[in-house]
GROMACS .gro file of N, CA, C and O in nm:
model
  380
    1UNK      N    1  -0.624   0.209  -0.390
    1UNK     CA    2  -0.709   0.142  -0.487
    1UNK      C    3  -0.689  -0.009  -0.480
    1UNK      O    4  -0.788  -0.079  -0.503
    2UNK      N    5  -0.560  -0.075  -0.448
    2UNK     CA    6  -0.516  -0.215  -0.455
    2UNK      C    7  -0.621  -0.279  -0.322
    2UNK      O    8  -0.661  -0.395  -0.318
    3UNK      N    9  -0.642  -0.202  -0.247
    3UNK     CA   10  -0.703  -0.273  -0.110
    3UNK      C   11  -0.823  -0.254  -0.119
    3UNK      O   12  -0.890  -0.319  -0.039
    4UNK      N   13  -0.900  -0.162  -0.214
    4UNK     CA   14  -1.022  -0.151  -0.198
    4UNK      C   15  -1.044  -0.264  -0.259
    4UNK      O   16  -1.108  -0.356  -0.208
    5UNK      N   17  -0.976  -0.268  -0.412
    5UNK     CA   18  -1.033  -0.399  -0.493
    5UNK      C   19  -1.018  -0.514  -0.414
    5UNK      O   20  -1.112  -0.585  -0.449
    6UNK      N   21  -0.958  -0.570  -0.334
    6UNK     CA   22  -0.930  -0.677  -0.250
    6UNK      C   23  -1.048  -0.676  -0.178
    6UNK      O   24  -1.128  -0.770  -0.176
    7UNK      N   25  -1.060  -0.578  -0.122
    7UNK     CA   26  -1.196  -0.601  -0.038
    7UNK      C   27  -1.162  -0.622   0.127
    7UNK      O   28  -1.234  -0.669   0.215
    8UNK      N   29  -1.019  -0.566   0.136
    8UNK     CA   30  -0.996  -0.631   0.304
    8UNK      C   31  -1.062  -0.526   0.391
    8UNK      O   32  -1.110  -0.562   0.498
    9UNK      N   33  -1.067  -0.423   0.360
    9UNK     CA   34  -1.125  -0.286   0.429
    9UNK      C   35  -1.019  -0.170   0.505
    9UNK      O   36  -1.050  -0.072   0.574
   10UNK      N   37  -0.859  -0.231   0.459
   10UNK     CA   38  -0.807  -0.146   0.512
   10UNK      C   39  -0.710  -0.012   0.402
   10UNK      O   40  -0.685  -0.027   0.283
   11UNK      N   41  -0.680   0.086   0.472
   11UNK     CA   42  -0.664   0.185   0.422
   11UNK      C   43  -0.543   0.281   0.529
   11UNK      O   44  -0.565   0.289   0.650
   12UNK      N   45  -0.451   0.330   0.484
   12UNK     CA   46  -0.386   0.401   0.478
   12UNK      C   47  -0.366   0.570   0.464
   12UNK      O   48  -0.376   0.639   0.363
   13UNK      N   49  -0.330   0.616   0.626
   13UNK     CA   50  -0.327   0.750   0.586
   13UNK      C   51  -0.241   0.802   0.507
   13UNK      O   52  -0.162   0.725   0.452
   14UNK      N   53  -0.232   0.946   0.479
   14UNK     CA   54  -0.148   1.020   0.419
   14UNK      C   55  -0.066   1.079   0.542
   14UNK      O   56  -0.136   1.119   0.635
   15UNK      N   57   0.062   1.088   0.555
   15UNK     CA   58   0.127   1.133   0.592
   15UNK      C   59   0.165   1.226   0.676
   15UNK      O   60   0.256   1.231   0.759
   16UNK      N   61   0.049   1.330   0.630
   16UNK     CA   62   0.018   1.471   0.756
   16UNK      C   63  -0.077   1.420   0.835
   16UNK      O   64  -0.092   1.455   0.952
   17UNK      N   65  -0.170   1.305   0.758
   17UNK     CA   66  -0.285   1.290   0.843
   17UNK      C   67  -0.265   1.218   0.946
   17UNK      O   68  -0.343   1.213   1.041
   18UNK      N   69  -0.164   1.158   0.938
   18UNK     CA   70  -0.144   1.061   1.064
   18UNK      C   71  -0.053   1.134   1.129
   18UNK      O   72  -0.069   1.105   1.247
   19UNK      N   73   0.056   1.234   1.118
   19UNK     CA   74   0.059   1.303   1.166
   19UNK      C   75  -0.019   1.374   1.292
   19UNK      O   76  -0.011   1.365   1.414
   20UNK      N   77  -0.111   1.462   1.184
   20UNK     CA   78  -0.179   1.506   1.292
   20UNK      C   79  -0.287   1.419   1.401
   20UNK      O   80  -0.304   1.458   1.517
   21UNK      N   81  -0.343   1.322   1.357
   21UNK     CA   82  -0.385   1.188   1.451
   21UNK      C   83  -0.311   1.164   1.594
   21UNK      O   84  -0.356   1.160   1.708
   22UNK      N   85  -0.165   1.148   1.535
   22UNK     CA   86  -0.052   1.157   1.633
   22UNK      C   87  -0.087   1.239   1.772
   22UNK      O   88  -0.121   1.200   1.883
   23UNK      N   89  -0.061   1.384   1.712
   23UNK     CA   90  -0.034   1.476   1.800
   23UNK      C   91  -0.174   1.476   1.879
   23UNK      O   92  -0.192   1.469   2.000
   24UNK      N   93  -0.272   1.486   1.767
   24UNK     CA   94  -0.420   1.484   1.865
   24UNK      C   95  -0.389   1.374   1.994
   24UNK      O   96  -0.401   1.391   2.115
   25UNK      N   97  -0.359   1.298   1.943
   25UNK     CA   98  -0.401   1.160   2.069
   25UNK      C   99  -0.272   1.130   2.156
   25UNK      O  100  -0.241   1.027   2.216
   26UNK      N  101  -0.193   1.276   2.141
   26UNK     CA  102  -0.123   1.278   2.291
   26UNK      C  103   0.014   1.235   2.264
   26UNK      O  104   0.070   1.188   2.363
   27UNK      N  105   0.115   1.240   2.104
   27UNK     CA  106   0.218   1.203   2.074
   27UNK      C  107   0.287   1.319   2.045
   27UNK      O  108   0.223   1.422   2.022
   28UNK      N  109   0.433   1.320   2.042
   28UNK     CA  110   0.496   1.438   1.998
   28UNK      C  111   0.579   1.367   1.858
   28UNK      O  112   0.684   1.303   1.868
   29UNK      N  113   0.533   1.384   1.777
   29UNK     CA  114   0.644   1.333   1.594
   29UNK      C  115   0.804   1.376   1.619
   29UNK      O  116   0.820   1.498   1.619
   30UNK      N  117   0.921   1.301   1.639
   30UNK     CA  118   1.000   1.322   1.629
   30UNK      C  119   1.103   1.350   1.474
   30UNK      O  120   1.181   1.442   1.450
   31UNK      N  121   1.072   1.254   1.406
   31UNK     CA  122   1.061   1.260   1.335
   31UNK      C  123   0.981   1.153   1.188
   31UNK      O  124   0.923   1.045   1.201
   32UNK      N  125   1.006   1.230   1.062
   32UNK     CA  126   0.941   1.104   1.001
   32UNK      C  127   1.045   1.057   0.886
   32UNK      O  128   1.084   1.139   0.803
   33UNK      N  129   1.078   0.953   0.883
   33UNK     CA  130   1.148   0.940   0.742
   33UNK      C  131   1.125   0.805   0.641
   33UNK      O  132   1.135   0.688   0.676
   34UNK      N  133   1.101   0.841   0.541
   34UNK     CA  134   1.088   0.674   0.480
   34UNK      C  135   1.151   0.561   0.478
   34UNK      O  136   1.272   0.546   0.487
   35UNK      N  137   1.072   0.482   0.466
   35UNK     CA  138   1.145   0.327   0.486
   35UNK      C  139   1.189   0.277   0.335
   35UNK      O  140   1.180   0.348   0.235
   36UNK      N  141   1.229   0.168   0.338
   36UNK     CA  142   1.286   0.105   0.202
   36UNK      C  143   1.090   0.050   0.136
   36UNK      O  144   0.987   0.027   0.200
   37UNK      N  145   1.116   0.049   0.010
   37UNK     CA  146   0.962  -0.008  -0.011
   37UNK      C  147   0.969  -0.131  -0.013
   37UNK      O  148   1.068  -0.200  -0.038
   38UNK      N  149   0.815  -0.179   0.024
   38UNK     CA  150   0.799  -0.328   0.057
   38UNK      C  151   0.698  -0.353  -0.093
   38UNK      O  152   0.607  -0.295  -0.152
   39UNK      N  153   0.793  -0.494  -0.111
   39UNK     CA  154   0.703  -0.552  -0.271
   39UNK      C  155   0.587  -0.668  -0.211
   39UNK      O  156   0.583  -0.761  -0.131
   40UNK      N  157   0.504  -0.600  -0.300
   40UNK     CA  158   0.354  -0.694  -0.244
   40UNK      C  159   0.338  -0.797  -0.401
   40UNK      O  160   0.274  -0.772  -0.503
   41UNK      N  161   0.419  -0.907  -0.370
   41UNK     CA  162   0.345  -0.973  -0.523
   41UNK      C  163   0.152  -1.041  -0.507
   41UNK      O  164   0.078  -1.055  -0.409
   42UNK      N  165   0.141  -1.058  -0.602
   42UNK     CA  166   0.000  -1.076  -0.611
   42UNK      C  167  -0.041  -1.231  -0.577
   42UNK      O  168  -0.155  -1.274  -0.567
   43UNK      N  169   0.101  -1.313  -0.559
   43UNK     CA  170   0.037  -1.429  -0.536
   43UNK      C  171   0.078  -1.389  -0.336
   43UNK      O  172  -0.009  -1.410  -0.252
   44UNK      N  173   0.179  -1.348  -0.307
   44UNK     CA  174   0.130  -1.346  -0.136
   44UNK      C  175   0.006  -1.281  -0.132
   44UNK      O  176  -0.073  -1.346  -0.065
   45UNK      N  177  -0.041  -1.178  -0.178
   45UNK     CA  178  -0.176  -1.105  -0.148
   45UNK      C  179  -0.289  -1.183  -0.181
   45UNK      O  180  -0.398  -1.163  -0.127
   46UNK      N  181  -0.267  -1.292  -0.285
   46UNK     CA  182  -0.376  -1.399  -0.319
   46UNK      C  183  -0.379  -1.499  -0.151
   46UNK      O  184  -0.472  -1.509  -0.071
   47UNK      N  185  -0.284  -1.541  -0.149
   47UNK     CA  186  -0.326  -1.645  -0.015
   47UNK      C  187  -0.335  -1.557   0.115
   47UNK      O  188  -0.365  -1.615   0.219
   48UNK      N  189  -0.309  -1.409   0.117
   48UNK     CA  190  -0.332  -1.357   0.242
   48UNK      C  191  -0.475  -1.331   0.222
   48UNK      O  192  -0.528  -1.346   0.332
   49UNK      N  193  -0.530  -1.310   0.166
   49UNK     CA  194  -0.673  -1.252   0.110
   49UNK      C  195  -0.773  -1.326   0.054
   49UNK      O  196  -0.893  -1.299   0.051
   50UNK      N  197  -0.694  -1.458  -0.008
   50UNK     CA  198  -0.814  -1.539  -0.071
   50UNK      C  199  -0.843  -1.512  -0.213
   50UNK      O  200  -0.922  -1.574  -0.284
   51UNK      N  201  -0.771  -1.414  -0.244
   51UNK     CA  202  -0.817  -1.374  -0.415
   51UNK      C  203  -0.809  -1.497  -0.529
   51UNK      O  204  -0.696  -1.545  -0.521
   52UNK      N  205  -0.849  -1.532  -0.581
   52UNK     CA  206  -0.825  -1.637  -0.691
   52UNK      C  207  -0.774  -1.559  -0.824
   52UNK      O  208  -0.752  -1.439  -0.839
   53UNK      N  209  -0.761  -1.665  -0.915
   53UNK     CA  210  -0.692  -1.629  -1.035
   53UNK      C  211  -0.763  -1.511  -1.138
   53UNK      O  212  -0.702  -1.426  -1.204
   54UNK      N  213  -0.915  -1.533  -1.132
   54UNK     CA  214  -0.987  -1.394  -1.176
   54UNK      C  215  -0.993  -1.281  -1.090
   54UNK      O  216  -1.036  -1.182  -1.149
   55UNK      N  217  -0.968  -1.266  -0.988
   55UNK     CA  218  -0.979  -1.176  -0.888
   55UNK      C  219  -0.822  -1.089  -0.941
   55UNK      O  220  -0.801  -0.978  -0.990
   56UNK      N  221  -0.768  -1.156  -0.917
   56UNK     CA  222  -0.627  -1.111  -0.972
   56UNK      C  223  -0.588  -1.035  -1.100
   56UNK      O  224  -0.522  -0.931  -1.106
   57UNK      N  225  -0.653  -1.121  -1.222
   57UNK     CA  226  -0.635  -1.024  -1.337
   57UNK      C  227  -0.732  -0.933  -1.311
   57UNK      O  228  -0.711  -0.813  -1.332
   58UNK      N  229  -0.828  -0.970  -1.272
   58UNK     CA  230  -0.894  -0.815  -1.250
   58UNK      C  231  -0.867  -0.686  -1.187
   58UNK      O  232  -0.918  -0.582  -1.230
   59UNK      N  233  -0.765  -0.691  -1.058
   59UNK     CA  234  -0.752  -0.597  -1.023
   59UNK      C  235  -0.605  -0.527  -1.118
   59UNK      O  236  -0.569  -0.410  -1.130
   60UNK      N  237  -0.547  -0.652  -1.173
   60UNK     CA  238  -0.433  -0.599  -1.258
   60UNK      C  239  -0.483  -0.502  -1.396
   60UNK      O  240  -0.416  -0.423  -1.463
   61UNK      N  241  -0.579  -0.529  -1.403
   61UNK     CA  242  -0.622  -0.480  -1.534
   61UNK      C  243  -0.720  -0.375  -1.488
   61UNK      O  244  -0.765  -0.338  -1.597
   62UNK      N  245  -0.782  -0.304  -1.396
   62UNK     CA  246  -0.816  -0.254  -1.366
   62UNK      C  247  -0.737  -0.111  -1.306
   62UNK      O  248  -0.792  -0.001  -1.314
   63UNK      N  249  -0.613  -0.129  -1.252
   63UNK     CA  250  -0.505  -0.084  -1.171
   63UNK      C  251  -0.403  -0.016  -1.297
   63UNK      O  252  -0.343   0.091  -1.292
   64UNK      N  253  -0.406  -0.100  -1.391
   64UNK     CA  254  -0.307  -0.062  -1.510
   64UNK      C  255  -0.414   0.019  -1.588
   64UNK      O  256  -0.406   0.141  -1.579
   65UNK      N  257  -0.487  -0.021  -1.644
   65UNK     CA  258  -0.614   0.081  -1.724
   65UNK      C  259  -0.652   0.237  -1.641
   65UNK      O  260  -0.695   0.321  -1.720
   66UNK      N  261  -0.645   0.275  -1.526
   66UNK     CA  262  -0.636   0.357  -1.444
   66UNK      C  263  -0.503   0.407  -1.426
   66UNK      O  264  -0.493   0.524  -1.463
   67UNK      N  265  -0.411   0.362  -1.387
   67UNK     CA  266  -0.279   0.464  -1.390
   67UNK      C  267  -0.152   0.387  -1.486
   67UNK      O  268  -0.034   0.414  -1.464
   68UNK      N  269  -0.185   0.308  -1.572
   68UNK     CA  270  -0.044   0.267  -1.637
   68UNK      C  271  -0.020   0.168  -1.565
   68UNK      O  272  -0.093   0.079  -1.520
   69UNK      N  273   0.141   0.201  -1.551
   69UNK     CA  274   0.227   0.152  -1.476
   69UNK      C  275   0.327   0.215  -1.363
   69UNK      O  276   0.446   0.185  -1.351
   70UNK      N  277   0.271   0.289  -1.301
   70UNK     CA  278   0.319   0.408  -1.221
   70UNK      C  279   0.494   0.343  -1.178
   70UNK      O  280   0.510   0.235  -1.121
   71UNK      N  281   0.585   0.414  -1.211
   71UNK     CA  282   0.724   0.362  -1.114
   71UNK      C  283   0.699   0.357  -0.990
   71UNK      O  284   0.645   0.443  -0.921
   72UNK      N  285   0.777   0.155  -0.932
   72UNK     CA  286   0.823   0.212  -0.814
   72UNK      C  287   0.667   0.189  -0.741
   72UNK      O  288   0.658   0.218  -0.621
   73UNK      N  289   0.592   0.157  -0.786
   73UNK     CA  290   0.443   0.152  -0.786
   73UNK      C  291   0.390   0.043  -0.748
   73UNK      O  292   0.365  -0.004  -0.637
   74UNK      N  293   0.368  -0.014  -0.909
   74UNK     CA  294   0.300  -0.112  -0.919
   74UNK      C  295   0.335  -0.163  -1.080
   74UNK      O  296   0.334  -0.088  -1.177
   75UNK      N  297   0.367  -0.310  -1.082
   75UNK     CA  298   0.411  -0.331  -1.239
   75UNK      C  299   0.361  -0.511  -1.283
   75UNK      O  300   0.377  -0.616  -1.221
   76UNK      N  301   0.302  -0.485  -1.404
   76UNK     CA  302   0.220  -0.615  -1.392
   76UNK      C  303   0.392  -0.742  -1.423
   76UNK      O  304   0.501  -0.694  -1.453
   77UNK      N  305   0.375  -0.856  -1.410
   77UNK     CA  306   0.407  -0.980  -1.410
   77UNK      C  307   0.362  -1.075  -1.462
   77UNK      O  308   0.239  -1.076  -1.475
   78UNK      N  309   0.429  -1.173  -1.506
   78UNK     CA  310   0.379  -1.273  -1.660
   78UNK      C  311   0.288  -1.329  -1.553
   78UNK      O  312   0.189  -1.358  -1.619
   79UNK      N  313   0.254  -1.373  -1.386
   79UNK     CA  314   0.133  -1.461  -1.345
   79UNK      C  315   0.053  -1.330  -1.258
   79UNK      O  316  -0.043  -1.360  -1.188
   80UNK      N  317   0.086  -1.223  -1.264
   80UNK     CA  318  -0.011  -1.088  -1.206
   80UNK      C  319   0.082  -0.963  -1.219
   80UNK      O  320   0.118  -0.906  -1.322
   81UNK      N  321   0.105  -0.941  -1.119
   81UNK     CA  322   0.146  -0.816  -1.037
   81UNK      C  323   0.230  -0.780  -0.933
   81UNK      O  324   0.194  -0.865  -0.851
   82UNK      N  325   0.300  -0.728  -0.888
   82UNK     CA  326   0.402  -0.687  -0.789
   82UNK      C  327   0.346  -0.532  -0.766
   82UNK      O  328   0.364  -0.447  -0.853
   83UNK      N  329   0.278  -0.502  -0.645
   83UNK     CA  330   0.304  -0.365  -0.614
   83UNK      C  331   0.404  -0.333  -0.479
   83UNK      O  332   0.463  -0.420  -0.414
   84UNK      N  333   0.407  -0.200  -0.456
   84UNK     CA  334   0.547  -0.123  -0.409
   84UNK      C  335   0.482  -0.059  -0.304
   84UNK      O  336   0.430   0.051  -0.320
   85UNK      N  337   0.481  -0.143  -0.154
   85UNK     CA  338   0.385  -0.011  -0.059
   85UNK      C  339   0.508   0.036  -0.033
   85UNK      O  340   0.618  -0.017  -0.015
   86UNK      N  341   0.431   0.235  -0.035
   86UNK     CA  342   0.578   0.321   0.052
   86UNK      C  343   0.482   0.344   0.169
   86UNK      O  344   0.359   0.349   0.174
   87UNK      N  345   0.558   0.354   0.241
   87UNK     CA  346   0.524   0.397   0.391
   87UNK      C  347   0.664   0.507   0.468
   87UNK      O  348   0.766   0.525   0.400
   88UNK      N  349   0.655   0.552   0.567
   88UNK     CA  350   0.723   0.602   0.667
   88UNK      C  351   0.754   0.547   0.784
   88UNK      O  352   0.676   0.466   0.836
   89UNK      N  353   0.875   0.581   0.846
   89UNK     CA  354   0.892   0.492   0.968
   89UNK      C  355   0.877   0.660   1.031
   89UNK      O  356   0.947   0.754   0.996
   90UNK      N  357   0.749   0.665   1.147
   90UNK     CA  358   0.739   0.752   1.247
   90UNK      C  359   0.809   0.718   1.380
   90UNK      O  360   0.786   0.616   1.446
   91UNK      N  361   0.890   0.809   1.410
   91UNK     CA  362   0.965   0.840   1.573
   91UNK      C  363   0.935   0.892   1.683
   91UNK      O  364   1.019   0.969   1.730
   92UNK      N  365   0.795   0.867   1.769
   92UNK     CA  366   0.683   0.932   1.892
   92UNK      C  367   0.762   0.920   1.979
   92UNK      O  368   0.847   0.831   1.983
   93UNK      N  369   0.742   1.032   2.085
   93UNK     CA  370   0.705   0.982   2.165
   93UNK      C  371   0.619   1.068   2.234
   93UNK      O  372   0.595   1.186   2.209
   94UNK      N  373   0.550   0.959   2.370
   94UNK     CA  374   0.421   1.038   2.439
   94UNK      C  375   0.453   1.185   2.489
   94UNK      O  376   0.572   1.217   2.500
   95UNK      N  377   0.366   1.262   2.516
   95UNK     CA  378   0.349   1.413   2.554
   95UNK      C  379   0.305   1.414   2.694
   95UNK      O  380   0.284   1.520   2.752
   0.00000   0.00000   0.00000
């Protein structure tokens, strides 16, 4: 939801899905395990993206009115927001 409102166009699989992406296109998953989470505050995502200061409360207030404050997540901040990407570190190799 954080990237749609941004507007960059990118998106993130789920876990099996890239998975199976993997294997289709000729990888064998060794394994998968998570990484430490990475904090996205809202002012790096403002100058990576261009968002301005309304762009910002908007997606904060939009993001919180929709799920709260999810832990570990996403948590607003006295000038926006800090969210929490989790990801996986995948271990391929080719087939």
């Amino acid at each position: 939801m954080l990237y749609t409102h941004m507007g960059t166009g990118k998106w993130y699989p789920q876990t099996d899905d890239l998975r199976t992406l993997l294997v289709q296109s000729g990888w064998s998953v060794l394994s998968v395990e998570p990484a430490p989470l990475l904090p996205l505050t809202s002012d790096d995502l403002a100058k990576r993206y261009g968002l301005n200061e309304g762009k910002v409360r908007e997606i904060c207030s939009s993001i919180t009115r929709e799920f709260s404050e999810p832990d570990n997540v996403f948590r607003k901040t006295p000038d926006g927001f800090c969210a929490y990407l989790h990801y996986q570190i995948f271990t391929c190799v080719a087939v």
